[in-house]
Every structure is written in structure tokens, then in C-alpha cells.
mmCIF file of C-alpha atoms and ligand atoms in Angstrom:
data_model
loop_
_atom_site.group_PDB
_atom_site.id
_atom_site.type_symbol
_atom_site.label_atom_id
_atom_site.label_comp_id
_atom_site.label_asym_id
_atom_site.label_seq_id
_atom_site.Cartn_x
_atom_site.Cartn_y
_atom_site.Cartn_z
ATOM 1 C CA UNK Q 13 91.301 103.657 100.578
ATOM 2 C CA UNK Q 14 91.825 104.187 96.912
ATOM 3 C CA UNK Q 15 91.666 108.064 96.528
ATOM 4 C CA UNK Q 16 94.435 110.340 97.610
ATOM 5 C CA UNK Q 17 91.861 112.771 99.182
ATOM 6 C CA UNK Q 18 90.737 109.947 101.560
ATOM 7 C CA UNK Q 19 94.319 108.617 102.268
ATOM 8 C CA UNK Q 20 95.377 112.251 102.982
ATOM 9 C CA UNK Q 21 92.958 112.208 105.873
ATOM 10 C CA UNK Q 22 93.256 108.667 107.163
ATOM 11 C CA UNK Q 23 96.733 107.151 106.305
ATOM 12 C CA UNK Q 24 99.129 106.828 109.355
ATOM 13 C CA UNK Q 25 96.180 107.568 111.700
ATOM 14 C CA UNK Q 26 94.821 105.247 114.367
ATOM 15 C CA UNK Q 27 92.816 106.017 117.450
ATOM 16 C CA UNK Q 28 95.333 106.160 120.300
ATOM 17 C CA UNK Q 29 95.239 102.865 122.042
ATOM 18 C CA UNK Q 30 95.518 104.290 125.642
ATOM 19 C CA UNK Q 31 92.656 107.093 125.289
ATOM 20 C CA UNK Q 32 90.809 106.631 121.953
ATOM 21 C CA UNK Q 33 91.946 110.028 120.976
ATOM 22 C CA UNK Q 34 91.325 110.357 117.167
ATOM 23 C CA UNK Q 35 93.837 113.103 116.515
ATOM 24 C CA UNK Q 36 97.439 111.669 116.748
ATOM 25 C CA UNK Q 37 98.646 113.073 120.178
ATOM 26 C CA UNK Q 38 101.963 115.077 120.207
ATOM 27 C CA UNK Q 39 104.248 112.499 122.102
ATOM 28 C CA UNK Q 40 106.298 115.264 123.754
ATOM 29 C CA UNK Q 41 108.781 113.018 125.406
ATOM 30 C CA UNK Q 42 112.633 112.363 124.809
ATOM 31 C CA UNK Q 43 112.603 108.824 126.299
ATOM 32 C CA UNK Q 44 110.357 105.844 126.700
ATOM 33 C CA UNK Q 45 110.147 103.376 129.579
ATOM 34 C CA UNK Q 46 112.020 100.214 128.521
ATOM 35 C CA UNK Q 47 110.357 97.835 131.088
ATOM 36 C CA UNK Q 48 112.650 95.388 132.372
ATOM 37 C CA UNK Q 49 116.338 95.055 131.657
ATOM 38 C CA UNK Q 50 115.789 92.121 129.308
ATOM 39 C CA UNK Q 51 112.941 94.056 127.598
ATOM 40 C CA UNK Q 52 115.346 97.033 127.180
ATOM 41 C CA UNK Q 53 118.138 94.734 125.864
ATOM 42 C CA UNK Q 54 115.604 93.089 123.289
ATOM 43 C CA UNK Q 55 114.655 96.603 122.048
ATOM 44 C CA UNK Q 56 118.298 97.693 121.524
ATOM 45 C CA UNK Q 57 119.319 94.392 119.935
ATOM 46 C CA UNK Q 58 116.359 95.078 117.478
ATOM 47 C CA UNK Q 59 114.618 91.827 118.513
ATOM 48 C CA UNK Q 60 111.506 93.639 119.731
ATOM 49 C CA UNK Q 61 109.584 96.461 118.368
ATOM 50 C CA UNK Q 62 109.027 99.697 120.436
ATOM 51 C CA UNK Q 63 110.226 103.280 121.107
ATOM 52 C CA UNK Q 64 113.590 104.034 122.949
ATOM 53 C CA UNK Q 65 114.560 107.570 122.408
ATOM 54 C CA UNK Q 66 112.845 110.325 120.303
ATOM 55 C CA UNK Q 67 115.736 110.977 118.187
ATOM 56 C CA UNK Q 68 115.596 107.385 116.742
ATOM 57 C CA UNK Q 69 111.808 107.249 116.493
ATOM 58 C CA UNK Q 70 108.705 108.974 117.898
ATOM 59 C CA UNK Q 71 105.013 107.975 117.656
ATOM 60 C CA UNK Q 72 104.049 111.416 116.242
ATOM 61 C CA UNK Q 73 106.793 111.439 113.821
ATOM 62 C CA UNK Q 74 106.186 107.598 112.890
ATOM 63 C CA UNK Q 75 102.284 108.676 112.154
ATOM 64 C CA UNK Q 76 103.560 111.329 109.619
ATOM 65 C CA UNK Q 77 106.268 109.029 108.042
ATOM 66 C CA UNK Q 78 103.443 106.445 107.386
ATOM 67 C CA UNK Q 79 101.144 108.924 106.097
ATOM 68 C CA UNK Q 80 103.478 110.374 103.578
ATOM 69 C CA UNK Q 81 104.902 106.940 102.471
ATOM 70 C CA UNK Q 82 101.188 105.959 101.817
ATOM 71 C CA UNK Q 83 100.636 109.156 99.662
ATOM 72 C CA UNK Q 84 103.854 108.621 97.730
ATOM 73 C CA UNK Q 85 103.331 104.926 97.309
ATOM 74 C CA UNK Q 86 106.559 104.062 99.365
ATOM 75 C CA UNK Q 87 107.285 101.112 101.582
ATOM 76 C CA UNK Q 88 109.084 103.444 104.103
ATOM 77 C CA UNK Q 89 109.958 107.076 105.000
ATOM 78 C CA UNK Q 90 111.973 109.083 107.368
ATOM 79 C CA UNK Q 91 111.146 112.644 108.431
ATOM 80 C CA UNK Q 92 113.848 115.261 109.273
ATOM 81 C CA UNK Q 93 113.940 118.706 110.766
ATOM 82 C CA UNK Q 94 114.099 120.370 107.383
ATOM 83 C CA UNK Q 95 114.161 119.771 103.626
ATOM 84 C CA UNK Q 96 117.992 120.352 103.811
ATOM 85 C CA UNK Q 97 118.486 117.921 106.741
ATOM 86 C CA UNK Q 98 116.652 115.366 104.445
ATOM 87 C CA UNK Q 99 118.987 116.063 101.438
ATOM 88 C CA UNK Q 100 122.271 115.904 103.522
ATOM 89 C CA UNK Q 101 121.168 112.675 105.283
ATOM 90 C CA UNK Q 102 120.500 111.170 101.984
ATOM 91 C CA UNK Q 103 123.957 111.986 100.584
ATOM 92 C CA UNK Q 104 125.737 110.912 103.734
ATOM 93 C CA UNK Q 105 123.584 107.842 104.120
ATOM 94 C CA UNK Q 106 123.968 106.617 100.610
ATOM 95 C CA UNK Q 107 127.246 107.772 99.030
ATOM 96 C CA UNK Q 108 130.719 107.283 99.752
ATOM 97 C CA UNK Q 109 134.025 108.930 98.617
ATOM 98 C CA UNK Q 110 134.611 108.240 94.900
ATOM 99 C CA UNK Q 111 131.177 108.007 94.041
ATOM 100 C CA UNK Q 112 129.548 110.330 91.385
ATOM 101 C CA UNK Q 113 126.315 112.184 91.626
ATOM 102 C CA UNK Q 114 124.679 113.645 88.478
ATOM 103 C CA UNK Q 115 122.061 116.203 88.657
ATOM 104 C CA UNK Q 116 119.664 117.932 86.169
ATOM 105 C CA UNK Q 117 119.258 121.592 87.073
ATOM 106 C CA UNK Q 118 118.507 124.007 87.808
ATOM 107 C CA UNK Q 119 118.211 122.875 91.460
ATOM 108 C CA UNK Q 120 116.911 124.756 94.450
ATOM 109 C CA UNK Q 121 119.892 126.952 95.453
ATOM 110 C CA UNK Q 122 120.441 125.199 98.781
ATOM 111 C CA UNK Q 123 120.544 121.876 97.376
ATOM 112 C CA UNK Q 124 123.145 122.737 94.726
ATOM 113 C CA UNK Q 125 125.141 124.545 97.379
ATOM 114 C CA UNK Q 126 124.866 121.370 99.640
ATOM 115 C CA UNK Q 127 125.795 118.973 96.886
ATOM 116 C CA UNK Q 128 128.721 121.097 95.677
ATOM 117 C CA UNK Q 129 129.984 122.105 98.985
ATOM 118 C CA UNK Q 130 129.715 119.171 101.226
ATOM 119 C CA UNK Q 131 129.550 116.406 98.366
ATOM 120 C CA UNK Q 132 132.747 117.599 97.027
ATOM 121 C CA UNK Q 133 134.444 118.034 100.263
ATOM 122 C CA UNK Q 134 133.625 114.450 101.132
ATOM 123 C CA UNK Q 135 135.058 113.278 97.812
ATOM 124 C CA UNK Q 136 131.887 113.000 95.918
ATOM 125 C CA UNK Q 137 132.125 114.059 92.353
ATOM 126 C CA UNK Q 138 129.077 116.192 91.477
ATOM 127 C CA UNK Q 139 128.312 116.625 87.551
ATOM 128 C CA UNK Q 140 125.798 119.066 86.234
ATOM 129 C CA UNK Q 141 124.077 117.390 83.210
ATOM 130 C CA UNK Q 142 121.602 120.255 82.712
ATOM 131 C CA UNK Q 143 123.029 121.235 79.314
ATOM 132 C CA UNK Q 144 124.711 118.150 78.102
ATOM 133 C CA UNK Q 145 121.784 115.681 79.055
ATOM 134 C CA UNK Q 146 121.699 112.742 81.495
ATOM 135 C CA UNK Q 147 122.550 109.939 79.031
ATOM 136 C CA UNK Q 148 126.005 111.640 78.178
ATOM 137 C CA UNK Q 149 126.881 112.395 81.790
ATOM 138 C CA UNK Q 150 126.347 108.838 83.237
ATOM 139 C CA UNK Q 151 129.549 106.738 83.938
ATOM 140 C CA UNK Q 152 130.207 103.371 85.717
ATOM 141 C CA UNK Q 153 131.032 105.562 88.910
ATOM 142 C CA UNK Q 154 127.586 107.285 88.876
ATOM 143 C CA UNK Q 155 125.792 106.213 91.945
ATOM 144 C CA UNK Q 156 122.998 108.745 92.158
ATOM 145 C CA UNK Q 157 120.987 110.906 89.984
ATOM 146 C CA UNK Q 158 119.117 114.011 91.235
ATOM 147 C CA UNK Q 159 116.366 115.847 89.857
ATOM 148 C CA UNK Q 160 113.375 118.135 90.874
ATOM 149 C CA UNK Q 161 109.804 117.634 89.606
ATOM 150 C CA UNK Q 162 109.290 121.290 88.907
ATOM 151 C CA UNK Q 163 112.297 123.490 88.791
ATOM 152 C CA UNK Q 164 112.858 126.886 90.380
ATOM 153 C CA UNK Q 165 112.050 129.461 89.237
ATOM 154 C CA UNK Q 166 111.356 128.714 85.384
ATOM 155 C CA UNK Q 167 109.024 125.737 86.368
ATOM 156 C CA UNK Q 168 110.547 123.086 83.767
ATOM 157 C CA UNK Q 169 110.181 119.465 84.057
ATOM 158 C CA UNK Q 170 112.104 116.293 83.433
ATOM 159 C CA UNK Q 171 110.654 113.038 82.083
ATOM 160 C CA UNK Q 172 110.872 111.060 85.250
ATOM 161 C CA UNK Q 173 110.299 107.852 83.581
ATOM 162 C CA UNK Q 174 113.179 108.338 81.339
ATOM 163 C CA UNK Q 175 115.424 109.673 84.130
ATOM 164 C CA UNK Q 176 114.485 106.459 86.177
ATOM 165 C CA UNK Q 177 115.165 104.080 83.295
ATOM 166 C CA UNK Q 178 118.778 105.776 82.474
ATOM 167 C CA UNK Q 179 119.614 105.783 86.194
ATOM 168 C CA UNK Q 180 118.700 102.105 86.694
ATOM 169 C CA UNK Q 181 120.524 101.107 83.517
ATOM 170 C CA UNK Q 182 123.642 102.592 84.941
ATOM 171 C CA UNK Q 183 123.077 101.177 88.564
ATOM 172 C CA UNK Q 184 122.531 104.399 90.009
ATOM 173 C CA UNK Q 185 119.871 105.538 92.568
ATOM 174 C CA UNK Q 186 117.350 108.127 91.241
ATOM 175 C CA UNK Q 187 116.239 110.813 93.592
ATOM 176 C CA UNK Q 188 113.335 113.210 92.886
ATOM 177 C CA UNK Q 189 112.630 116.318 95.002
ATOM 178 C CA UNK Q 190 108.879 116.503 94.809
ATOM 179 C CA UNK Q 191 108.492 119.661 97.092
ATOM 180 C CA UNK Q 192 106.844 121.913 94.109
ATOM 181 C CA UNK Q 193 104.273 119.269 93.064
ATOM 182 C CA UNK Q 194 103.575 117.076 96.199
ATOM 183 C CA UNK Q 195 102.118 113.750 95.783
ATOM 184 C CA UNK Q 196 98.743 115.218 94.640
ATOM 185 C CA UNK Q 197 100.413 116.224 91.133
ATOM 186 C CA UNK Q 198 103.299 113.739 90.746
ATOM 187 C CA UNK Q 199 104.255 110.512 92.242
ATOM 188 C CA UNK Q 200 107.807 109.866 91.009
ATOM 189 C CA UNK Q 201 107.937 106.231 92.602
ATOM 190 C CA UNK Q 202 105.206 105.200 90.291
ATOM 191 C CA UNK Q 203 107.362 106.464 87.394
ATOM 192 C CA UNK Q 204 110.316 104.142 88.597
ATOM 193 C CA UNK Q 205 112.247 106.882 90.543
ATOM 194 C CA UNK Q 206 113.914 105.196 93.790
ATOM 195 C CA UNK Q 207 113.626 107.922 96.327
ATOM 196 C CA UNK Q 208 111.374 110.841 96.629
ATOM 197 C CA UNK Q 209 112.044 113.825 98.948
ATOM 198 C CA UNK Q 210 110.173 116.895 100.161
ATOM 199 C CA UNK Q 211 110.738 120.058 101.965
ATOM 200 C CA UNK Q 212 107.499 119.759 104.153
ATOM 201 C CA UNK Q 213 108.084 123.348 105.020
ATOM 202 C CA UNK Q 214 106.306 124.265 101.737
ATOM 203 C CA UNK Q 215 103.117 122.606 100.522
ATOM 204 C CA UNK Q 216 102.817 119.595 102.945
ATOM 205 C CA UNK Q 217 102.578 121.858 105.935
ATOM 206 C CA UNK Q 218 100.868 124.536 103.988
ATOM 207 C CA UNK Q 219 100.537 127.283 106.447
ATOM 208 C CA UNK Q 220 103.974 128.648 106.670
ATOM 209 C CA UNK Q 221 104.484 127.554 110.456
ATOM 210 C CA UNK Q 222 106.871 124.716 110.502
ATOM 211 C CA UNK Q 223 110.190 123.511 109.033
ATOM 212 C CA UNK Q 224 110.599 119.817 108.002
ATOM 213 C CA UNK Q 225 111.656 117.531 105.387
ATOM 214 C CA UNK Q 226 111.073 113.899 104.491
ATOM 215 C CA UNK Q 227 112.519 111.049 102.238
ATOM 216 C CA UNK Q 228 110.463 108.011 101.210
ATOM 217 C CA UNK Q 229 111.269 105.025 99.161
ATOM 218 C CA UNK Q 230 112.137 101.206 99.527
ATOM 219 C CA UNK Q 231 113.010 99.756 103.065
ATOM 220 C CA UNK Q 232 116.459 98.997 101.910
ATOM 221 C CA UNK Q 233 117.281 102.600 100.796
ATOM 222 C CA UNK Q 234 115.489 104.327 103.793
ATOM 223 C CA UNK Q 235 117.314 102.263 106.424
ATOM 224 C CA UNK Q 236 120.689 103.649 105.766
ATOM 225 C CA UNK Q 237 119.472 107.213 105.385
ATOM 226 C CA UNK Q 238 117.533 106.774 108.701
ATOM 227 C CA UNK Q 239 120.473 105.470 110.429
ATOM 228 C CA UNK Q 240 122.709 108.260 109.288
ATOM 229 C CA UNK Q 241 120.557 111.101 109.342
ATOM 230 C CA UNK Q 242 118.977 110.289 112.852
ATOM 231 C CA UNK Q 243 121.497 108.188 114.394
ATOM 232 C CA UNK Q 244 124.758 110.069 113.405
ATOM 233 C CA UNK Q 245 123.671 113.534 112.132
ATOM 234 C CA UNK Q 246 120.680 114.043 114.613
ATOM 235 C CA UNK Q 247 118.519 115.748 112.237
ATOM 236 C CA UNK Q 248 115.266 114.445 113.695
ATOM 237 C CA UNK Q 249 111.979 116.270 113.411
ATOM 238 C CA UNK Q 250 110.399 117.564 116.598
ATOM 239 C CA UNK Q 251 107.030 115.799 117.633
ATOM 240 C CA UNK Q 252 105.297 119.190 117.841
ATOM 241 C CA UNK Q 253 106.264 120.027 114.118
ATOM 242 C CA UNK Q 254 105.249 116.348 113.212
ATOM 243 C CA UNK Q 255 101.696 117.236 114.461
ATOM 244 C CA UNK Q 256 101.587 120.412 112.311
ATOM 245 C CA UNK Q 257 102.464 118.358 109.214
ATOM 246 C CA UNK Q 258 100.031 115.544 110.038
ATOM 247 C CA UNK Q 259 97.270 118.352 110.329
ATOM 248 C CA UNK Q 260 98.408 120.095 107.110
ATOM 249 C CA UNK Q 261 98.413 116.990 104.874
ATOM 250 C CA UNK Q 262 94.846 116.323 105.842
ATOM 251 C CA UNK Q 263 93.801 119.303 103.657
ATOM 252 C CA UNK Q 264 96.633 119.062 100.936
ATOM 253 C CA UNK Q 265 94.212 117.606 98.346
ATOM 254 C CA UNK Q 266 91.775 120.520 98.720
ATOM 255 C CA UNK Q 267 94.481 123.207 99.263
ATOM 256 C CA UNK Q 268 96.321 121.904 96.149
ATOM 257 C CA UNK Q 269 93.167 122.217 94.050
ATOM 258 C CA UNK Q 270 92.799 125.867 95.092
ATOM 259 C CA UNK Q 271 96.482 126.527 94.469
ATOM 260 C CA UNK Q 272 96.217 125.086 90.916
ATOM 261 C CA UNK Q 273 93.046 126.914 90.046
ATOM 262 C CA UNK Q 274 94.277 130.187 91.326
ATOM 263 C CA UNK Q 275 97.720 129.788 89.550
ATOM 264 C CA UNK Q 276 96.034 129.088 86.215
ATOM 265 C CA UNK Q 277 93.926 132.031 86.606
ATOM 266 C CA UNK Q 278 96.941 134.225 87.479
ATOM 267 C CA UNK Q 279 99.082 132.760 84.721
ATOM 268 C CA UNK Q 280 96.241 133.628 81.974
ATOM 269 C CA UNK Q 281 95.686 137.011 83.249
ATOM 270 C CA UNK Q 282 99.477 137.617 83.190
ATOM 271 C CA UNK Q 283 99.932 136.262 79.790
ATOM 272 C CA UNK Q 284 97.366 138.718 78.529
ATOM 273 C CA UNK Q 285 98.821 141.770 80.149
ATOM 274 C CA UNK Q 286 100.888 144.221 77.994
ATOM 275 C CA UNK Q 287 103.501 144.909 80.839
ATOM 276 C CA UNK Q 288 104.342 141.224 80.776
ATOM 277 C CA UNK Q 289 106.675 139.612 78.400
ATOM 278 C CA UNK Q 290 106.712 135.900 79.268
ATOM 279 C CA UNK Q 291 104.806 133.725 81.654
ATOM 280 C CA UNK Q 292 106.299 130.422 83.027
ATOM 281 C CA UNK Q 293 103.583 128.039 83.990
ATOM 282 C CA UNK Q 294 103.343 124.334 82.880
ATOM 283 C CA UNK Q 295 99.555 124.731 82.506
ATOM 284 C CA UNK Q 296 99.758 127.259 79.653
ATOM 285 C CA UNK Q 297 99.833 125.861 76.145
ATOM 286 C CA UNK Q 298 102.805 128.296 75.479
ATOM 287 C CA UNK Q 299 104.865 126.387 78.044
ATOM 288 C CA UNK Q 300 107.609 124.505 76.115
ATOM 289 C CA UNK Q 301 106.898 121.196 77.988
ATOM 290 C CA UNK Q 302 103.054 121.479 78.098
ATOM 291 C CA UNK Q 303 102.660 118.104 76.693
ATOM 292 C CA UNK Q 304 104.980 116.365 79.200
ATOM 293 C CA UNK Q 305 103.275 118.397 81.991
ATOM 294 C CA UNK Q 306 99.886 117.054 80.846
ATOM 295 C CA UNK Q 307 101.223 113.585 80.879
ATOM 296 C CA UNK Q 308 103.337 113.675 84.057
ATOM 297 C CA UNK Q 309 101.182 115.906 86.221
ATOM 298 C CA UNK Q 310 97.891 114.804 87.472
ATOM 299 C CA UNK Q 311 95.045 117.024 88.725
ATOM 300 C CA UNK Q 312 96.634 120.256 88.150
ATOM 301 C CA UNK Q 313 99.775 122.206 87.121
ATOM 302 C CA UNK Q 314 100.912 123.429 90.509
ATOM 303 C CA UNK Q 315 100.726 126.745 92.392
ATOM 304 C CA UNK Q 316 103.892 128.446 91.361
ATOM 305 C CA UNK Q 317 103.790 131.045 88.569
ATOM 306 C CA UNK Q 318 107.026 132.975 87.269
ATOM 307 C CA UNK Q 319 106.743 135.894 84.939
ATOM 308 C CA UNK Q 320 108.966 138.306 83.088
ATOM 309 C CA UNK Q 321 108.268 142.067 82.750
ATOM 310 C CA UNK Q 322 108.357 143.659 79.479
ATOM 311 C CA UNK Q 323 110.932 146.213 80.877
ATOM 312 C CA UNK Q 324 113.596 143.567 82.320
ATOM 313 C CA UNK Q 325 114.758 146.016 85.059
ATOM 314 C CA UNK Q 326 115.031 145.793 88.737
ATOM 315 C CA UNK Q 327 113.243 149.120 89.189
ATOM 316 C CA UNK Q 328 110.329 147.944 87.087
ATOM 317 C CA UNK Q 329 110.129 144.663 89.387
ATOM 318 C CA UNK Q 330 110.362 146.803 92.521
ATOM 319 C CA UNK Q 331 107.526 149.065 91.133
ATOM 320 C CA UNK Q 332 105.197 146.048 90.656
ATOM 321 C CA UNK Q 333 106.370 144.060 93.774
ATOM 322 C CA UNK Q 334 106.115 147.143 96.042
ATOM 323 C CA UNK Q 335 102.605 147.762 95.114
ATOM 324 C CA UNK Q 336 101.057 144.251 95.716
ATOM 325 C CA UNK Q 337 98.751 144.114 98.617
ATOM 326 C CA UNK Q 338 97.569 140.332 98.874
ATOM 327 C CA UNK Q 339 100.995 138.972 97.863
ATOM 328 C CA UNK Q 340 103.477 139.260 100.531
ATOM 329 C CA UNK Q 341 107.131 139.623 99.537
ATOM 330 C CA UNK Q 342 108.847 136.515 100.918
ATOM 331 C CA UNK Q 343 110.961 133.597 99.721
ATOM 332 C CA UNK Q 344 109.154 130.602 100.810
ATOM 333 C CA UNK Q 345 106.260 128.899 98.925
ATOM 334 C CA UNK Q 346 103.397 126.614 99.317
ATOM 335 C CA UNK Q 347 101.449 128.624 101.998
ATOM 336 C CA UNK Q 348 97.807 129.297 101.970
ATOM 337 C CA UNK Q 349 98.868 132.984 101.801
ATOM 338 C CA UNK Q 350 100.189 134.283 98.505
ATOM 339 C CA UNK Q 351 103.747 135.145 98.314
ATOM 340 C CA UNK Q 352 105.984 137.016 95.774
ATOM 341 C CA UNK Q 353 109.698 137.233 95.421
ATOM 342 C CA UNK Q 354 112.441 138.720 93.073
ATOM 343 C CA UNK Q 355 114.642 135.833 92.388
ATOM 344 C CA UNK Q 356 117.597 137.810 91.088
ATOM 345 C CA UNK Q 357 117.890 139.662 94.492
ATOM 346 C CA UNK Q 358 116.881 136.814 96.729
ATOM 347 C CA UNK Q 359 116.786 133.136 95.890
ATOM 348 C CA UNK Q 360 119.355 133.353 93.057
ATOM 349 C CA UNK Q 361 121.473 136.336 94.423
ATOM 350 C CA UNK Q 362 124.179 133.988 95.386
ATOM 351 C CA UNK Q 363 124.414 132.653 91.903
ATOM 352 C CA UNK Q 364 127.140 134.561 89.834
ATOM 353 C CA UNK Q 365 125.412 136.895 87.369
ATOM 354 C CA UNK Q 366 126.543 135.059 84.198
ATOM 355 C CA UNK Q 367 125.138 131.715 85.460
ATOM 356 C CA UNK Q 368 122.012 133.461 86.586
ATOM 357 C CA UNK Q 369 121.500 134.958 83.306
ATOM 358 C CA UNK Q 370 122.158 131.484 81.594
ATOM 359 C CA UNK Q 371 119.537 130.062 83.895
ATOM 360 C CA UNK Q 372 117.015 132.600 82.411
ATOM 361 C CA UNK Q 373 116.805 134.633 85.783
ATOM 362 C CA UNK Q 374 116.730 138.241 84.782
ATOM 363 C CA UNK Q 375 116.224 141.463 86.887
ATOM 364 C CA UNK Q 376 112.673 141.756 85.604
ATOM 365 C CA UNK Q 377 111.635 138.361 86.813
ATOM 366 C CA UNK Q 378 109.045 137.790 89.595
ATOM 367 C CA UNK Q 379 107.980 134.461 91.105
ATOM 368 C CA UNK Q 380 104.669 134.029 92.724
ATOM 369 C CA UNK Q 381 103.501 131.368 95.158
ATOM 370 C CA UNK Q 382 99.742 131.558 94.463
ATOM 371 C CA UNK Q 383 97.734 130.932 97.802
ATOM 372 C CA UNK Q 384 94.333 129.777 98.157
ATOM 373 C CA UNK Q 385 92.637 133.225 98.182
ATOM 374 C CA UNK Q 386 89.889 133.790 95.649
ATOM 375 C CA UNK Q 387 91.572 134.010 92.152
ATOM 376 C CA UNK Q 388 89.492 136.991 91.312
ATOM 377 C CA UNK Q 389 91.011 138.932 94.184
ATOM 378 C CA UNK Q 390 94.547 137.842 93.273
ATOM 379 C CA UNK Q 391 94.059 138.782 89.664
ATOM 380 C CA UNK Q 392 92.815 142.196 90.682
ATOM 381 C CA UNK Q 393 95.841 142.756 93.069
ATOM 382 C CA UNK Q 394 98.139 141.838 90.271
ATOM 383 C CA UNK Q 395 96.277 144.249 87.833
ATOM 384 C CA UNK Q 396 96.539 147.025 90.096
ATOM 385 C CA UNK Q 397 100.248 146.449 90.724
ATOM 386 C CA UNK Q 398 101.038 146.130 87.116
ATOM 387 C CA UNK Q 399 99.166 149.319 86.324
HETATM 388 C C1 PLP J 23 112.860 124.873 100.374
HETATM 389 C C2 PLP J 23 113.284 123.620 99.417
HETATM 390 C C3 PLP J 23 114.321 122.873 99.918
HETATM 391 C C4 PLP J 23 114.956 123.047 101.394
HETATM 392 O O1 PLP J 23 113.976 122.785 102.402
HETATM 393 P P1 PLP J 23 114.109 123.452 103.932
HETATM 394 O O2 PLP J 23 112.966 122.944 104.541
HETATM 395 O O3 PLP J 23 114.074 124.912 103.566
HETATM 396 O O4 PLP J 23 115.389 123.138 104.359
HETATM 397 C C5 PLP J 23 114.621 121.876 99.044
HETATM 398 N N1 PLP J 23 114.191 121.803 97.952
HETATM 399 C C6 PLP J 23 113.274 122.589 97.366
HETATM 400 C C7 PLP J 23 112.749 122.442 95.975
HETATM 401 C C8 PLP J 23 112.711 123.567 98.213
HETATM 402 O O5 PLP J 23 111.921 124.418 97.638
#
């Protein structure tokens, strides 16, 4: 199995030994029969393999972990009830008071809130290296470096190999949130990054019907994340949700190709429209990091497109958004359905206005999550909304 498209279907999947069922069954059970007292003791002592209790491990969830580990080229993975549970388990499992965490922003708002809120309350120093650069921010106390493979909402990239190299030289663990790219476009572990995480809620699920998160990397790093996140925090993914992600990932390569095709068509159309001032899309030659995007992303430039209206006003954004027919106004992303949002009043409404403007998020900005509908229909819808 060399091609990702084949692995997305088959990895982690084995016909059920009890029945031969090809589709991984939903193991809807909390506990598993231990057998005899001595067999139970061996399981709990870690001397025998097997399932005990679904918060620790569950066969449906394990199949999903194996599939995602395979796609990211990781030795191990651990799934959680949300991307946020994955982030907090990663922090709590690997850092301790006195450690320093350096991030390159802008980060997903919830992640930055988590790092600053929970991290700092637990004695972890959180340093924003976005402006000053990573090299200048690293110190001997730096234990973790955190980046996203495509940033929200302006879709910038970080050179992952360089981030990994700098982090490693300082003995820090590098983490990449690969939610916006998925392993179809970027595989951070191959660039030397230590841990990759996803909000599976977005592209991996792909149908807007399940919340989940996952972290993948070496067995040594995943073990403490699993122990803390499942054993102590209890953020385990439910087996029924794991089934939806297993099913979603089978079509991820096909969906991602359609997202990329539609997004490029939409970005090119918007760029040529007189009511639009700027389009942020890594696949456009006008993107400031187009060369890095071509080097680092494989098979496409993603399904997210952000644009700024020539009239940088909330009323103008409302005029366009409220007229869209195929794009639904919503904050999630990565669904087969196209979604649109106004970052200044939704995803970035909790960011103070000055910081929001510094991050380039104006009142006339609109973020699109381009679905898998026919690109011509999406372009026509945007055309009629822009007027
Ligand atoms: C949505 C998202 C998260 C949080 O995931 P949830 O599943 O909503 O908890 C983290 N990072 C990125 C980049 C996201 O888009």
C-alpha cells in the first residue's frame, strides 16, 4: 500500500474476526470481559494485550487511530472527543510548570485561548514568536514549539522543516496542527515535526456530523498524551463517532481533490472581481508564500479561501454574505457543503480590535470553506452575491 488513496481506504481495517464484517463494527460497549481473575490481572499489569474499558481503549477507536497513524506516517496515535481535548491532553501530558511553549501565530482562537489560559495558570510560559521569529524566541527552557500548517484566516504557512530543525536544536518538541491541510496535502512528520494533531471535526470527518481530535507521533511521545488525556482527563472519543471518522477518511483523498479544485476556481474568480480587494489563497501566484506552498503542499492548496472586499465595511460584508445561496453562514470548515463566515464578528470576535487589525482581520473580510459542489455553481453563487 504505497498510495495515500489506497491507504485511506484500507489502513487500520481488518475483517472482524468474529463475523467477517468488512466495515469496522461500532463496539458500543463500556467494558470488556476480562476472562479469569489471572487474565484480568495480566491485562491490568500490562503483561497481556486486550481491551478493558472503553475510556482507555476501544476497538473502533483503535482502528481509527491506526488509520490516521498510517496516513501521517506515525508509529502511534490517540483519538479524543474534540480537537480541543487533543490540544489540552497534549499540553497536560507533556509539559510541566516552569516549561516554556513558543508558538508561531496566528493560531486557531480556541488553541491560543487554551495555551494562554490553561497553560499560564499551570505555570507554563507561553511566548508568541509570530513577529520576532522562532530563532529569537527559543531559550533553554523551551520545551514545545507549536505551529499550524495553514493559518486562520489569512492562510499563511510556516517552513515546517525549519521549525522542526530549530526546535530540535533546542531540545524542544515540535507540534503541528494539520487540520487545514490534512495528510493529503501536508505530512509534517516527514518534515521532522514530532507531533501532528487534527481537529477531525473538519476535513477528516468531512460531513459536518461528528466532533473529534487526534494526535499522532512516536510511541514515546504518544504514551504520556494517552495516559493523561484518557486516564486522567477522560477526553476519549466515543465509538460511534470513531465509526463516522473511519467512514469519512475513506473518501478524504477524493474530497480533498474536489475541495482544492473548487477553491482554486473560486480564488481565481474572486481575484478578477472589481468588488474584491485581496484574495488569500496559497495556490495563487499573488500569495506571498506561493513558492513555499508549492514546495510544502502536495496535490493542491486546500479548500479554504479568504478574501477582503474593496469596501472594508461590515455592511458590505453583510450584503455579500446574506445574499449567498449555496454557501451557508457557519464557523466550521472542511464539510462537503460550502460554508462562509465573517471572521471579525465570529471566529475573531473575542480578539481585541487592535490585535485583530494587526492580524489583518478587517470588517470587510470573508472566509470561505469551499465544499465539493461543482466549482461553476459556487462561482456563480459568489458572482450573484457580489453583484
Ligand atoms: C476547529 C479547530 C480546532 C479545535 O477543534 P474542535 O474539534 O472544535 O475542538 C483546533 N485547531 C484548528 C486549526 C481548528 O480548525
